Amino acid sequence: MMNTYILILVSMIFCHVIDDYVLQSLCLVNLKQKSWWEANTSDQKYRHDYLVGLLMHSISWGFMIMLPIILITKGQLNWLWLVYPVNVFIHAAVDHLKANKRILNLVEDQFIHLVQITITWLFWALFIC
């Protein structure tokens, strides 16, 4: 049984790597940066469009890290409606602090995301399983 739990955690981390480094195209990397919009558009109507890039990536990331749990629980996901939006919000905030505020570096960004994954996994393993 313990091997299944560890496999789920490793799968969640793998899905994180896939979403943060493979699925997040260079286009999306640019679109979530306020500085890219400022350099490439002069119209004020686009001044908050970077938030859409942040949100879209965070929605995708939140789903991807929870995909192994979704598959193993076979749809028993009442708790998902609480954990998923929290993960999306935290991921967007952390990416904003890295990409736009430049408060976090990549190491800190990735450490926080791995903590998110671990907490989500612990929540599932301790309270849901």
N, CA, C and O atoms as CSV, one atom per row, in Angstrom:
chain,resi,resn,atom,element,x,y,z
A,1,MET,N,N,0.826,-1.209,0.000
A,1,MET,CA,C,0.000,0.000,0.000
A,1,MET,C,C,0.862,1.262,0.000
A,1,MET,O,O,0.540,2.241,-0.673
A,2,MET,N,N,1.971,1.232,0.766
A,2,MET,CA,C,2.848,2.392,0.843
A,2,MET,C,C,3.432,2.727,-0.527
A,2,MET,O,O,3.611,3.899,-0.858
A,3,ASN,N,N,3.729,1.697,-1.326
A,3,ASN,CA,C,4.266,1.924,-2.664
A,3,ASN,C,C,3.291,2.711,-3.527
A,3,ASN,O,O,3.713,3.531,-4.342
A,4,THR,N,N,1.997,2.475,-3.361
A,4,THR,CA,C,0.980,3.214,-4.114
A,4,THR,C,C,1.006,4.690,-3.728
A,4,THR,O,O,0.925,5.559,-4.597
A,5,TYR,N,N,1.117,4.974,-2.456
A,5,TYR,CA,C,1.173,6.362,-1.994
A,5,TYR,C,C,2.395,7.083,-2.562
A,5,TYR,O,O,2.300,8.218,-3.030
A,6,ILE,N,N,3.529,6.413,-2.514
A,6,ILE,CA,C,4.760,7.014,-3.039
A,6,ILE,C,C,4.655,7.204,-4.546
A,6,ILE,O,O,5.098,8.224,-5.073
A,7,LEU,N,N,4.071,6.232,-5.246
A,7,LEU,CA,C,3.889,6.356,-6.686
A,7,LEU,C,C,2.999,7.553,-7.032
A,7,LEU,O,O,3.254,8.255,-8.011
A,8,ILE,N,N,1.977,7.781,-6.245
A,8,ILE,CA,C,1.102,8.934,-6.480
A,8,ILE,C,C,1.881,10.232,-6.289
A,8,ILE,O,O,1.769,11.141,-7.110
A,9,LEU,N,N,2.664,10.330,-5.225
A,9,LEU,CA,C,3.462,11.537,-4.988
A,9,LEU,C,C,4.458,11.766,-6.125
A,9,LEU,O,O,4.575,12.885,-6.626
A,10,VAL,N,N,5.162,10.738,-6.527
A,10,VAL,CA,C,6.129,10.870,-7.617
A,10,VAL,C,C,5.414,11.253,-8.913
A,10,VAL,O,O,5.930,12.059,-9.687
A,11,SER,N,N,4.249,10.691,-9.153
A,11,SER,CA,C,3.463,11.030,-10.346
A,11,SER,C,C,3.011,12.486,-10.319
A,11,SER,O,O,3.002,13.156,-11.352
A,12,MET,N,N,2.639,12.972,-9.142
A,12,MET,CA,C,2.253,14.381,-9.009
A,12,MET,C,C,3.428,15.300,-9.331
A,12,MET,O,O,3.268,16.313,-10.011
A,13,ILE,N,N,4.603,14.938,-8.838
A,13,ILE,CA,C,5.801,15.740,-9.122
A,13,ILE,C,C,6.126,15.675,-10.608
A,13,ILE,O,O,6.488,16.689,-11.204
A,14,PHE,N,N,6.001,14.497,-11.212
A,14,PHE,CA,C,6.237,14.356,-12.647
A,14,PHE,C,C,5.255,15.226,-13.443
A,14,PHE,O,O,5.653,15.897,-14.395
A,15,CYS,N,N,3.988,15.216,-13.058
A,15,CYS,CA,C,2.994,16.057,-13.743
A,15,CYS,C,C,3.328,17.543,-13.579
A,15,CYS,O,O,3.095,18.338,-14.489
A,16,HIS,N,N,3.867,17.909,-12.429
A,16,HIS,CA,C,4.325,19.286,-12.223
A,16,HIS,C,C,5.417,19.641,-13.225
A,16,HIS,O,O,5.368,20.696,-13.858
A,17,VAL,N,N,6.395,18.765,-13.365
A,17,VAL,CA,C,7.492,19.007,-14.298
A,17,VAL,C,C,6.953,19.127,-15.724
A,17,VAL,O,O,7.350,20.026,-16.465
A,18,ILE,N,N,6.063,18.236,-16.103
A,18,ILE,CA,C,5.482,18.273,-17.456
A,18,ILE,C,C,4.747,19.594,-17.675
A,18,ILE,O,O,4.925,20.228,-18.715
A,19,ASP,N,N,3.930,20.016,-16.722
A,19,ASP,CA,C,3.139,21.231,-16.924
A,19,ASP,C,C,3.989,22.494,-16.859
A,19,ASP,O,O,3.794,23.412,-17.655
A,20,ASP,N,N,4.924,22.551,-15.927
A,20,ASP,CA,C,5.718,23.775,-15.754
A,20,ASP,C,C,6.809,23.927,-16.813
A,20,ASP,O,O,7.228,25.045,-17.110
A,21,TYR,N,N,7.273,22.810,-17.388
A,21,TYR,CA,C,8.411,22.904,-18.307
A,21,TYR,C,C,8.118,22.436,-19.731
A,21,TYR,O,O,8.833,22.830,-20.653
A,22,VAL,N,N,7.106,21.620,-19.941
A,22,VAL,CA,C,6.815,21.128,-21.286
A,22,VAL,C,C,5.551,21.779,-21.845
A,22,VAL,O,O,5.572,22.340,-22.940
A,23,LEU,N,N,4.468,21.705,-21.105
A,23,LEU,CA,C,3.189,22.233,-21.602
A,23,LEU,C,C,3.128,23.753,-21.597
A,23,LEU,O,O,2.392,24.353,-22.380
A,24,GLN,N,N,3.897,24.370,-20.718
A,24,GLN,CA,C,3.923,25.825,-20.669
A,24,GLN,C,C,4.855,26.322,-21.783
A,24,GLN,O,O,6.073,26.382,-21.614
A,25,SER,N,N,4.273,26.664,-22.882
A,25,SER,CA,C,5.064,27.067,-24.041
A,25,SER,C,C,5.745,28.412,-23.804
A,25,SER,O,O,5.431,29.120,-22.847
A,26,LEU,N,N,6.671,28.750,-24.682
A,26,LEU,CA,C,7.325,30.056,-24.612
A,26,LEU,C,C,6.292,31.165,-24.735
A,26,LEU,O,O,6.428,32.224,-24.122
A,27,CYS,N,N,5.265,30.917,-25.528
A,27,CYS,CA,C,4.191,31.903,-25.670
A,27,CYS,C,C,3.557,32.195,-24.315
A,27,CYS,O,O,3.405,33.357,-23.937
A,28,LEU,N,N,3.188,31.152,-23.586
A,28,LEU,CA,C,2.547,31.349,-22.284
A,28,LEU,C,C,3.514,31.953,-21.279
A,28,LEU,O,O,3.113,32.764,-20.444
A,29,VAL,N,N,4.776,31.569,-21.350
A,29,VAL,CA,C,5.784,32.172,-20.471
A,29,VAL,C,C,5.779,33.684,-20.670
A,29,VAL,O,O,5.815,34.443,-19.701
A,30,ASN,N,N,5.734,34.119,-21.929
A,30,ASN,CA,C,5.691,35.559,-22.219
A,30,ASN,C,C,4.378,36.190,-21.787
A,30,ASN,O,O,4.373,37.271,-21.199
A,31,LEU,N,N,3.265,35.525,-22.072
A,31,LEU,CA,C,1.952,36.122,-21.802
A,31,LEU,C,C,1.693,36.355,-20.319
A,31,LEU,O,O,0.884,37.214,-19.969
A,32,LYS,N,N,2.359,35.613,-19.440
A,32,LYS,CA,C,2.139,35.816,-18.002
A,32,LYS,C,C,3.076,36.847,-17.402
A,32,LYS,O,O,3.086,37.053,-16.188
A,33,GLN,N,N,3.872,37.504,-18.259
A,33,GLN,CA,C,4.780,38.542,-17.788
A,33,GLN,C,C,4.262,39.922,-18.181
A,33,GLN,O,O,4.097,40.231,-19.361
A,34,LYS,N,N,4.018,40.717,-17.194
A,34,LYS,CA,C,3.544,42.090,-17.418
A,34,LYS,C,C,4.513,42.860,-18.315
A,34,LYS,O,O,4.084,43.642,-19.164
A,35,SER,N,N,5.805,42.643,-18.132
A,35,SER,CA,C,6.805,43.367,-18.915
A,35,SER,C,C,6.705,43.042,-20.405
A,35,SER,O,O,6.998,43.896,-21.242
A,36,TRP,N,N,6.297,41.819,-20.744
A,36,TRP,CA,C,6.147,41.464,-22.154
A,36,TRP,C,C,5.028,42.288,-22.778
A,36,TRP,O,O,5.178,42.792,-23.892
A,37,TRP,N,N,3.915,42.430,-22.077
A,37,TRP,CA,C,2.787,43.210,-22.585
A,37,TRP,C,C,3.179,44.677,-22.729
A,37,TRP,O,O,2.816,45.328,-23.708
A,38,GLU,N,N,3.905,45.185,-21.770
A,38,GLU,CA,C,4.335,46.587,-21.833
A,38,GLU,C,C,5.282,46.829,-23.013
A,38,GLU,O,O,5.232,47.882,-23.649
A,39,ALA,N,N,6.144,45.849,-23.299
A,39,ALA,CA,C,7.111,46.001,-24.396
A,39,ALA,C,C,6.481,45.794,-25.771
A,39,ALA,O,O,6.987,46.315,-26.765
A,40,ASN,N,N,5.392,45.047,-25.840
A,40,ASN,CA,C,4.824,44.673,-27.132
A,40,ASN,C,C,3.488,45.327,-27.458
A,40,ASN,O,O,2.978,45.160,-28.566
A,41,THR,N,N,2.918,46.058,-26.526
A,41,THR,CA,C,1.661,46.767,-26.791
A,41,THR,C,C,1.748,48.149,-26.158
A,41,THR,O,O,2.381,48.336,-25.119
A,42,SER,N,N,1.111,49.092,-26.794
A,42,SER,CA,C,1.092,50.437,-26.218
A,42,SER,C,C,-0.311,50.811,-25.738
A,42,SER,O,O,-0.499,51.829,-25.073
A,43,ASP,N,N,-1.274,49.989,-26.078
A,43,ASP,CA,C,-2.658,50.259,-25.720
A,43,ASP,C,C,-2.918,49.857,-24.261
A,43,ASP,O,O,-2.597,48.738,-23.861
A,44,GLN,N,N,-3.483,50.747,-23.486
A,44,GLN,CA,C,-3.766,50.500,-22.067
A,44,GLN,C,C,-4.774,49.376,-21.841
A,44,GLN,O,O,-4.831,48.805,-20.752
A,45,LYS,N,N,-5.567,49.056,-22.859
A,45,LYS,CA,C,-6.573,48.005,-22.664
A,45,LYS,C,C,-5.931,46.632,-22.411
A,45,LYS,O,O,-6.604,45.714,-21.941
A,46,TYR,N,N,-4.635,46.487,-22.719
A,46,TYR,CA,C,-3.938,45.218,-22.503
A,46,TYR,C,C,-3.141,45.176,-21.204
A,46,TYR,O,O,-2.436,44.198,-20.955
A,47,ARG,N,N,-3.232,46.203,-20.375
A,47,ARG,CA,C,-2.352,46.321,-19.217
A,47,ARG,C,C,-2.540,45.220,-18.165
A,47,ARG,O,O,-1.643,44.979,-17.357
A,48,HIS,N,N,-3.697,44.556,-18.171
A,48,HIS,CA,C,-3.917,43.483,-17.194
A,48,HIS,C,C,-3.998,42.099,-17.852
A,48,HIS,O,O,-4.326,41.118,-17.185
A,49,ASP,N,N,-3.704,42.016,-19.135
A,49,ASP,CA,C,-3.836,40.738,-19.847
A,49,ASP,C,C,-2.857,39.671,-19.353
A,49,ASP,O,O,-3.108,38.478,-19.526
A,50,TYR,N,N,-1.758,40.081,-18.750
A,50,TYR,CA,C,-0.819,39.102,-18.203
A,50,TYR,C,C,-1.487,38.239,-17.135
A,50,TYR,O,O,-1.082,37.099,-16.910
A,51,LEU,N,N,-2.512,38.785,-16.477
A,51,LEU,CA,C,-3.225,38.017,-15.448
A,51,LEU,C,C,-3.935,36.806,-16.040
A,51,LEU,O,O,-4.064,35.774,-15.380
A,52,VAL,N,N,-4.397,36.929,-17.288
A,52,VAL,CA,C,-5.042,35.795,-17.960
A,52,VAL,C,C,-4.014,34.691,-18.193
A,52,VAL,O,O,-4.309,33.518,-17.968
A,53,GLY,N,N,-2.808,35.054,-18.643
A,53,GLY,CA,C,-1.754,34.059,-18.816
A,53,GLY,C,C,-1.421,33.356,-17.520
A,53,GLY,O,O,-1.268,32.135,-17.493
A,54,LEU,N,N,-1.310,34.115,-16.446
A,54,LEU,CA,C,-1.047,33.514,-15.130
A,54,LEU,C,C,-2.162,32.560,-14.724
A,54,LEU,O,O,-1.902,31.454,-14.250
A,55,LEU,N,N,-3.398,32.994,-14.912
A,55,LEU,CA,C,-4.541,32.176,-14.512
A,55,LEU,C,C,-4.634,30.896,-15.340
A,55,LEU,O,O,-4.848,29.817,-14.786
A,56,MET,N,N,-4.475,31.005,-16.665
A,56,MET,CA,C,-4.584,29.826,-17.523
A,56,MET,C,C,-3.518,28.790,-17.175
A,56,MET,O,O,-3.807,27.597,-17.095
A,57,HIS,N,N,-2.297,29.247,-16.971
A,57,HIS,CA,C,-1.238,28.308,-16.595
A,57,HIS,C,C,-1.534,27.687,-15.226
A,57,HIS,O,O,-1.322,26.489,-15.036
A,58,SER,N,N,-2.010,28.473,-14.291
A,58,SER,CA,C,-2.284,27.965,-12.941
A,58,SER,C,C,-3.434,26.968,-12.929
A,58,SER,O,O,-3.404,25.993,-12.178
A,59,ILE,N,N,-4.439,27.202,-13.750
A,59,ILE,CA,C,-5.553,26.249,-13.876
A,59,ILE,C,C,-5.033,24.921,-14.417
A,59,ILE,O,O,-5.374,23.856,-13.904
A,60,SER,N,N,-4.212,24.993,-15.450
A,60,SER,CA,C,-3.633,23.785,-16.041
A,60,SER,C,C,-2.749,23.062,-15.029
A,60,SER,O,O,-2.847,21.845,-14.869
A,61,TRP,N,N,-1.888,23.811,-14.350
A,61,TRP,CA,C,-0.977,23.213,-13.379
A,61,TRP,C,C,-1.744,22.543,-12.242
A,61,TRP,O,O,-1.416,21.426,-11.841
A,62,GLY,N,N,-2.761,23.221,-11.726
A,62,GLY,CA,C,-3.550,22.652,-10.635
A,62,GLY,C,C,-4.191,21.333,-11.023
A,62,GLY,O,O,-4.221,20.392,-10.230
A,63,PHE,N,N,-4.702,21.266,-12.243
A,63,PHE,CA,C,-5.306,20.028,-12.715
A,63,PHE,C,C,-4.251,18.937,-12.870
A,63,PHE,O,O,-4.455,17.797,-12.453
A,64,MET,N,N,-3.128,19.298,-13.470
A,64,MET,CA,C,-2.089,18.296,-13.742
A,64,MET,C,C,-1.531,17.676,-12.466
A,64,MET,O,O,-1.316,16.465,-12.416
A,65,ILE,N,N,-1.296,18.475,-11.443
A,65,ILE,CA,C,-0.709,17.875,-10.235
A,65,ILE,C,C,-1.725,16.999,-9.509
A,65,ILE,O,O,-1.344,16.100,-8.759
A,66,MET,N,N,-3.004,17.251,-9.725
A,66,MET,CA,C,-4.024,16.451,-9.060
A,66,MET,C,C,-4.489,15.268,-9.917
A,66,MET,O,O,-5.248,14.421,-9.446
A,67,LEU,N,N,-4.040,15.211,-11.154
A,67,LEU,CA,C,-4.466,14.151,-12.069
A,67,LEU,C,C,-4.185,12.742,-11.529
A,67,LEU,O,O,-5.062,11.885,-11.636
A,68,PRO,N,N,-3.027,12.463,-10.966
A,68,PRO,CA,C,-2.820,11.104,-10.412
A,68,PRO,C,C,-3.834,10.751,-9.320
A,68,PRO,O,O,-4.294,9.612,-9.249
A,69,ILE,N,N,-4.179,11.706,-8.481
A,69,ILE,CA,C,-5.175,11.454,-7.430
A,69,ILE,C,C,-6.549,11.271,-8.052
A,69,ILE,O,O,-7.303,10.389,-7.643
A,70,ILE,N,N,-6.878,12.090,-9.028
A,70,ILE,CA,C,-8.170,11.979,-9.710
A,70,ILE,C,C,-8.317,10.588,-10.317
A,70,ILE,O,O,-9.375,9.969,-10.207
A,71,LEU,N,N,-7.269,10.103,-10.950
A,71,LEU,CA,C,-7.334,8.792,-11.594
A,71,LEU,C,C,-7.463,7.660,-10.590
A,71,LEU,O,O,-8.198,6.703,-10.835
A,72,ILE,N,N,-6.768,7.748,-9.469
A,72,ILE,CA,C,-6.812,6.648,-8.498
A,72,ILE,C,C,-8.097,6.655,-7.662
A,72,ILE,O,O,-8.541,5.600,-7.208
A,73,THR,N,N,-8.695,7.826,-7.457
A,73,THR,CA,C,-9.915,7.884,-6.643
A,73,THR,C,C,-11.163,7.597,-7.460
A,73,THR,O,O,-12.245,7.445,-6.894
A,74,LYS,N,N,-11.038,7.519,-8.771
A,74,LYS,CA,C,-12.145,7.170,-9.671
A,74,LYS,C,C,-13.360,8.056,-9.456
A,74,LYS,O,O,-14.492,7.575,-9.414
A,75,GLY,N,N,-13.118,9.348,-9.323
A,75,GLY,CA,C,-14.225,10.300,-9.298
A,75,GLY,C,C,-14.761,10.677,-7.934
A,75,GLY,O,O,-15.703,11.467,-7.859
A,76,GLN,N,N,-14.210,10.154,-6.854
A,76,GLN,CA,C,-14.666,10.535,-5.522
A,76,GLN,C,C,-13.895,11.780,-5.101
A,76,GLN,O,O,-12.909,11.702,-4.367
A,77,LEU,N,N,-14.361,12.923,-5.578
A,77,LEU,CA,C,-13.557,14.138,-5.506
A,77,LEU,C,C,-14.249,15.293,-4.789
A,77,LEU,O,O,-14.016,16.447,-5.146
A,78,ASN,N,N,-15.073,15.032,-3.810
A,78,ASN,CA,C,-15.741,16.127,-3.110
A,78,ASN,C,C,-14.750,17.120,-2.524
A,78,ASN,O,O,-15.017,18.322,-2.505
A,79,TRP,N,N,-13.627,16.643,-2.054
A,79,TRP,CA,C,-12.590,17.487,-1.473
A,79,TRP,C,C,-11.876,18.323,-2.519
A,79,TRP,O,O,-11.268,19.343,-2.195
A,80,LEU,N,N,-11.946,17.892,-3.780
A,80,LEU,CA,C,-11.262,18.590,-4.865
A,80,LEU,C,C,-11.690,20.044,-4.985
A,80,LEU,O,O,-10.877,20.911,-5.307
A,81,TRP,N,N,-12.950,20.310,-4.732
A,81,TRP,CA,C,-13.476,21.670,-4.909
A,81,TRP,C,C,-12.898,22.637,-3.892
A,81,TRP,O,O,-12.983,23.852,-4.076
A,82,LEU,N,N,-12.320,22.126,-2.839
A,82,LEU,CA,C,-11.628,22.970,-1.867
A,82,LEU,C,C,-10.143,23.106,-2.216
A,82,LEU,O,O,-9.602,24.212,-2.239
A,83,VAL,N,N,-9.499,21.988,-2.483
A,83,VAL,CA,C,-8.048,21.967,-2.681
A,83,VAL,C,C,-7.648,22.568,-4.028
A,83,VAL,O,O,-6.663,23.303,-4.104
A,84,TYR,N,N,-8.386,22.269,-5.077
A,84,TYR,CA,C,-8.025,22.740,-6.420
A,84,TYR,C,C,-7.944,24.264,-6.511
A,84,TYR,O,O,-6.917,24.776,-6.957
A,85,PRO,N,N,-8.977,25.017,-6.110
A,85,PRO,CA,C,-8.862,26.479,-6.221
A,85,PRO,C,C,-7.746,27.066,-5.354
A,85,PRO,O,O,-7.132,28.064,-5.729
A,86,VAL,N,N,-7.484,26.460,-4.214
A,86,VAL,CA,C,-6.386,26.933,-3.367
A,86,VAL,C,C,-5.066,26.749,-4.102
A,86,VAL,O,O,-4.230,27.653,-4.114
A,87,ASN,N,N,-4.873,25.584,-4.716
A,87,ASN,CA,C,-3.645,25.342,-5.478
A,87,ASN,C,C,-3.516,26.296,-6.661
A,87,ASN,O,O,-2.424,26.796,-6.933
A,88,VAL,N,N,-4.603,26.553,-7.359
A,88,VAL,CA,C,-4.574,27.476,-8.499
A,88,VAL,C,C,-4.181,28.872,-8.025
A,88,VAL,O,O,-3.324,29.512,-8.635
A,89,PHE,N,N,-4.791,29.345,-6.957
A,89,PHE,CA,C,-4.503,30.680,-6.440
A,89,PHE,C,C,-3.042,30.795,-5.986
A,89,PHE,O,O,-2.360,31.763,-6.326
A,90,ILE,N,N,-2.569,29.820,-5.228
A,90,ILE,CA,C,-1.187,29.872,-4.738
A,90,ILE,C,C,-0.209,29.817,-5.903
A,90,ILE,O,O,0.774,30.558,-5.927
A,91,HIS,N,N,-0.473,28.949,-6.860
A,91,HIS,CA,C,0.437,28.844,-8.005
A,91,HIS,C,C,0.505,30.168,-8.770
A,91,HIS,O,O,1.588,30.621,-9.140
A,92,ALA,N,N,-0.646,30.778,-9.004
A,92,ALA,CA,C,-0.676,32.061,-9.723
A,92,ALA,C,C,0.066,33.140,-8.930
A,92,ALA,O,O,0.824,33.926,-9.500
A,93,ALA,N,N,-0.152,33.173,-7.631
A,93,ALA,CA,C,0.514,34.182,-6.799
A,93,ALA,C,C,2.031,33.990,-6.801
A,93,ALA,O,O,2.782,34.959,-6.916
A,94,VAL,N,N,2.472,32.765,-6.676
A,94,VAL,CA,C,3.912,32.478,-6.664
A,94,VAL,C,C,4.529,32.825,-8.023
A,94,VAL,O,O,5.587,33.452,-8.084
A,95,ASP,N,N,3.875,32.422,-9.099
A,95,ASP,CA,C,4.400,32.753,-10.428
A,95,ASP,C,C,4.427,34.261,-10.657
A,95,ASP,O,O,5.338,34.776,-11.305
A,96,HIS,N,N,3.440,34.961,-10.134
A,96,HIS,CA,C,3.423,36.425,-10.246
A,96,HIS,C,C,4.604,37.036,-9.482
A,96,HIS,O,O,5.250,37.969,-9.959
A,97,LEU,N,N,4.871,36.501,-8.303
A,97,LEU,CA,C,5.998,37.006,-7.517
A,97,LEU,C,C,7.335,36.735,-8.199
A,97,LEU,O,O,8.298,37.479,-8.011
A,98,LYS,N,N,7.389,35.667,-8.990
A,98,LYS,CA,C,8.623,35.365,-9.718
A,98,LYS,C,C,8.694,36.137,-11.035
A,98,LYS,O,O,9.698,36.793,-11.315
A,99,ALA,N,N,7.644,36.062,-11.839
A,99,ALA,CA,C,7.697,36.607,-13.205
A,99,ALA,C,C,7.536,38.122,-13.268
A,99,ALA,O,O,8.104,38.766,-14.150
A,100,ASN,N,N,6.773,38.695,-12.350
A,100,ASN,CA,C,6.457,40.119,-12.445
A,100,ASN,C,C,7.057,40.964,-11.332
A,100,ASN,O,O,7.610,42.032,-11.596
A,101,LYS,N,N,6.957,40.511,-10.123
A,101,LYS,CA,C,7.507,41.276,-8.991
A,101,LYS,C,C,8.991,41.011,-8.794
A,101,LYS,O,O,9.705,41.812,-8.192
A,102,ARG,N,N,9.444,39.876,-9.310
A,102,ARG,CA,C,10.845,39.460,-9.192
A,102,ARG,C,C,11.316,39.406,-7.733
A,102,ARG,O,O,12.445,39.765,-7.400
A,103,ILE,N,N,10.404,38.944,-6.891
A,103,ILE,CA,C,10.705,38.753,-5.471
A,103,ILE,C,C,11.271,37.356,-5.244
A,103,ILE,O,O,12.128,37.153,-4.384
A,104,LEU,N,N,10.781,36.399,-6.024
A,104,LEU,CA,C,11.232,35.015,-5.912
A,104,LEU,C,C,12.110,34.655,-7.099
A,104,LEU,O,O,11.917,35.155,-8.207
A,105,ASN,N,N,13.078,33.780,-6.851
A,105,ASN,CA,C,13.845,33.237,-7.969
A,105,ASN,C,C,13.261,31.865,-8.333
A,105,ASN,O,O,12.306,31.404,-7.707
A,106,LEU,N,N,13.839,31.224,-9.341
A,106,LEU,CA,C,13.307,29.945,-9.807
A,106,LEU,C,C,13.395,28.865,-8.740
A,106,LEU,O,O,12.489,28.040,-8.620
A,107,VAL,N,N,14.467,28.860,-7.970
A,107,VAL,CA,C,14.618,27.850,-6.914
A,107,VAL,C,C,13.506,28.002,-5.881
A,107,VAL,O,O,12.879,27.016,-5.493
A,108,GLU,N,N,13.261,29.220,-5.440
A,108,GLU,CA,C,12.201,29.467,-4.451
A,108,GLU,C,C,10.831,29.132,-5.034
A,108,GLU,O,O,9.995,28.533,-4.358
A,109,ASP,N,N,10.604,29.515,-6.276
A,109,ASP,CA,C,9.351,29.224,-6.978
A,109,ASP,C,C,9.100,27.719,-7.002
A,109,ASP,O,O,8.014,27.261,-6.644
A,110,GLN,N,N,10.095,26.958,-7.420
A,110,GLN,CA,C,9.927,25.510,-7.520
A,110,GLN,C,C,9.800,24.860,-6.144
A,110,GLN,O,O,9.049,23.897,-5.989
A,111,PHE,N,N,10.508,25.361,-5.162
A,111,PHE,CA,C,10.388,24.828,-3.805
A,111,PHE,C,C,8.953,24.989,-3.295
A,111,PHE,O,O,8.382,24.058,-2.728
A,112,ILE,N,N,8.384,26.164,-3.498
A,112,ILE,CA,C,7.006,26.412,-3.052
A,112,ILE,C,C,6.040,25.482,-3.773
A,112,ILE,O,O,5.131,24.935,-3.149
A,113,HIS,N,N,6.223,25.295,-5.080
A,113,HIS,CA,C,5.339,24.392,-5.827
A,113,HIS,C,C,5.458,22.952,-5.322
A,113,HIS,O,O,4.461,22.234,-5.243
A,114,LEU,N,N,6.681,22.534,-4.980
A,114,LEU,CA,C,6.852,21.176,-4.441
A,114,LEU,C,C,6.220,21.047,-3.064
A,114,LEU,O,O,5.701,19.985,-2.721
A,115,VAL,N,N,6.256,22.111,-2.270
A,115,VAL,CA,C,5.566,22.100,-0.975
A,115,VAL,C,C,4.054,21.987,-1.202
A,115,VAL,O,O,3.375,21.233,-0.506
A,116,GLN,N,N,3.533,22.735,-2.175
A,116,GLN,CA,C,2.104,22.633,-2.511
A,116,GLN,C,C,1.726,21.200,-2.857
A,116,GLN,O,O,0.724,20.676,-2.370
A,117,ILE,N,N,2.532,20.577,-3.697
A,117,ILE,CA,C,2.263,19.198,-4.116
A,117,ILE,C,C,2.287,18.275,-2.914
A,117,ILE,O,O,1.411,17.422,-2.770
A,118,THR,N,N,3.267,18.433,-2.058
A,118,THR,CA,C,3.403,17.572,-0.881
A,118,THR,C,C,2.217,17.752,0.064
A,118,THR,O,O,1.690,16.770,0.588
A,119,ILE,N,N,1.803,18.968,0.282
A,119,ILE,CA,C,0.653,19.221,1.161
A,119,ILE,C,C,-0.626,18.638,0.555
A,119,ILE,O,O,-1.434,18.038,1.263
A,120,THR,N,N,-0.806,18.814,-0.746
A,120,THR,CA,C,-1.977,18.235,-1.416
A,120,THR,C,C,-1.959,16.721,-1.282
A,120,THR,O,O,-2.986,16.110,-0.986
A,121,TRP,N,N,-0.800,16.114,-1.499
A,121,TRP,CA,C,-0.652,14.669,-1.383
A,121,TRP,C,C,-0.929,14.202,0.056
A,121,TRP,O,O,-1.629,13.212,0.270
A,122,LEU,N,N,-0.374,14.922,1.033
A,122,LEU,CA,C,-0.614,14.562,2.438
A,122,LEU,C,C,-2.086,14.676,2.794
A,122,LEU,O,O,-2.631,13.817,3.487
A,123,PHE,N,N,-2.731,15.734,2.320
A,123,PHE,CA,C,-4.157,15.914,2.572
A,123,PHE,C,C,-4.931,14.713,2.040
A,123,PHE,O,O,-5.796,14.168,2.725
A,124,TRP,N,N,-4.614,14.309,0.819
A,124,TRP,CA,C,-5.279,13.143,0.216
A,124,TRP,C,C,-4.955,11.871,0.995
A,124,TRP,O,O,-5.855,11.107,1.342
A,125,ALA,N,N,-3.668,11.644,1.268
A,125,ALA,CA,C,-3.241,10.393,1.897
A,125,ALA,C,C,-3.759,10.251,3.324
A,125,ALA,O,O,-4.112,9.150,3.747
A,126,LEU,N,N,-3.809,11.363,4.074
A,126,LEU,CA,C,-4.202,11.278,5.482
A,126,LEU,C,C,-5.701,11.377,5.718
A,126,LEU,O,O,-6.230,10.750,6.635
A,127,PHE,N,N,-6.390,12.169,4.889
A,127,PHE,CA,C,-7.792,12.457,5.178
A,127,PHE,C,C,-8.784,11.881,4.171
A,127,PHE,O,O,-9.956,11.696,4.497
A,128,ILE,N,N,-8.335,11.603,2.978
A,128,ILE,CA,C,-9.263,11.171,1.937
A,128,ILE,C,C,-9.202,9.667,1.715
A,128,ILE,O,O,-10.234,9.022,1.535
A,129,CYS,N,N,-8.015,9.116,1.727
A,129,CYS,CA,C,-7.852,7.673,1.473
A,129,CYS,C,C,-8.436,6.826,2.566
A,129,CYS,O,O,-8.376,5.599,2.495
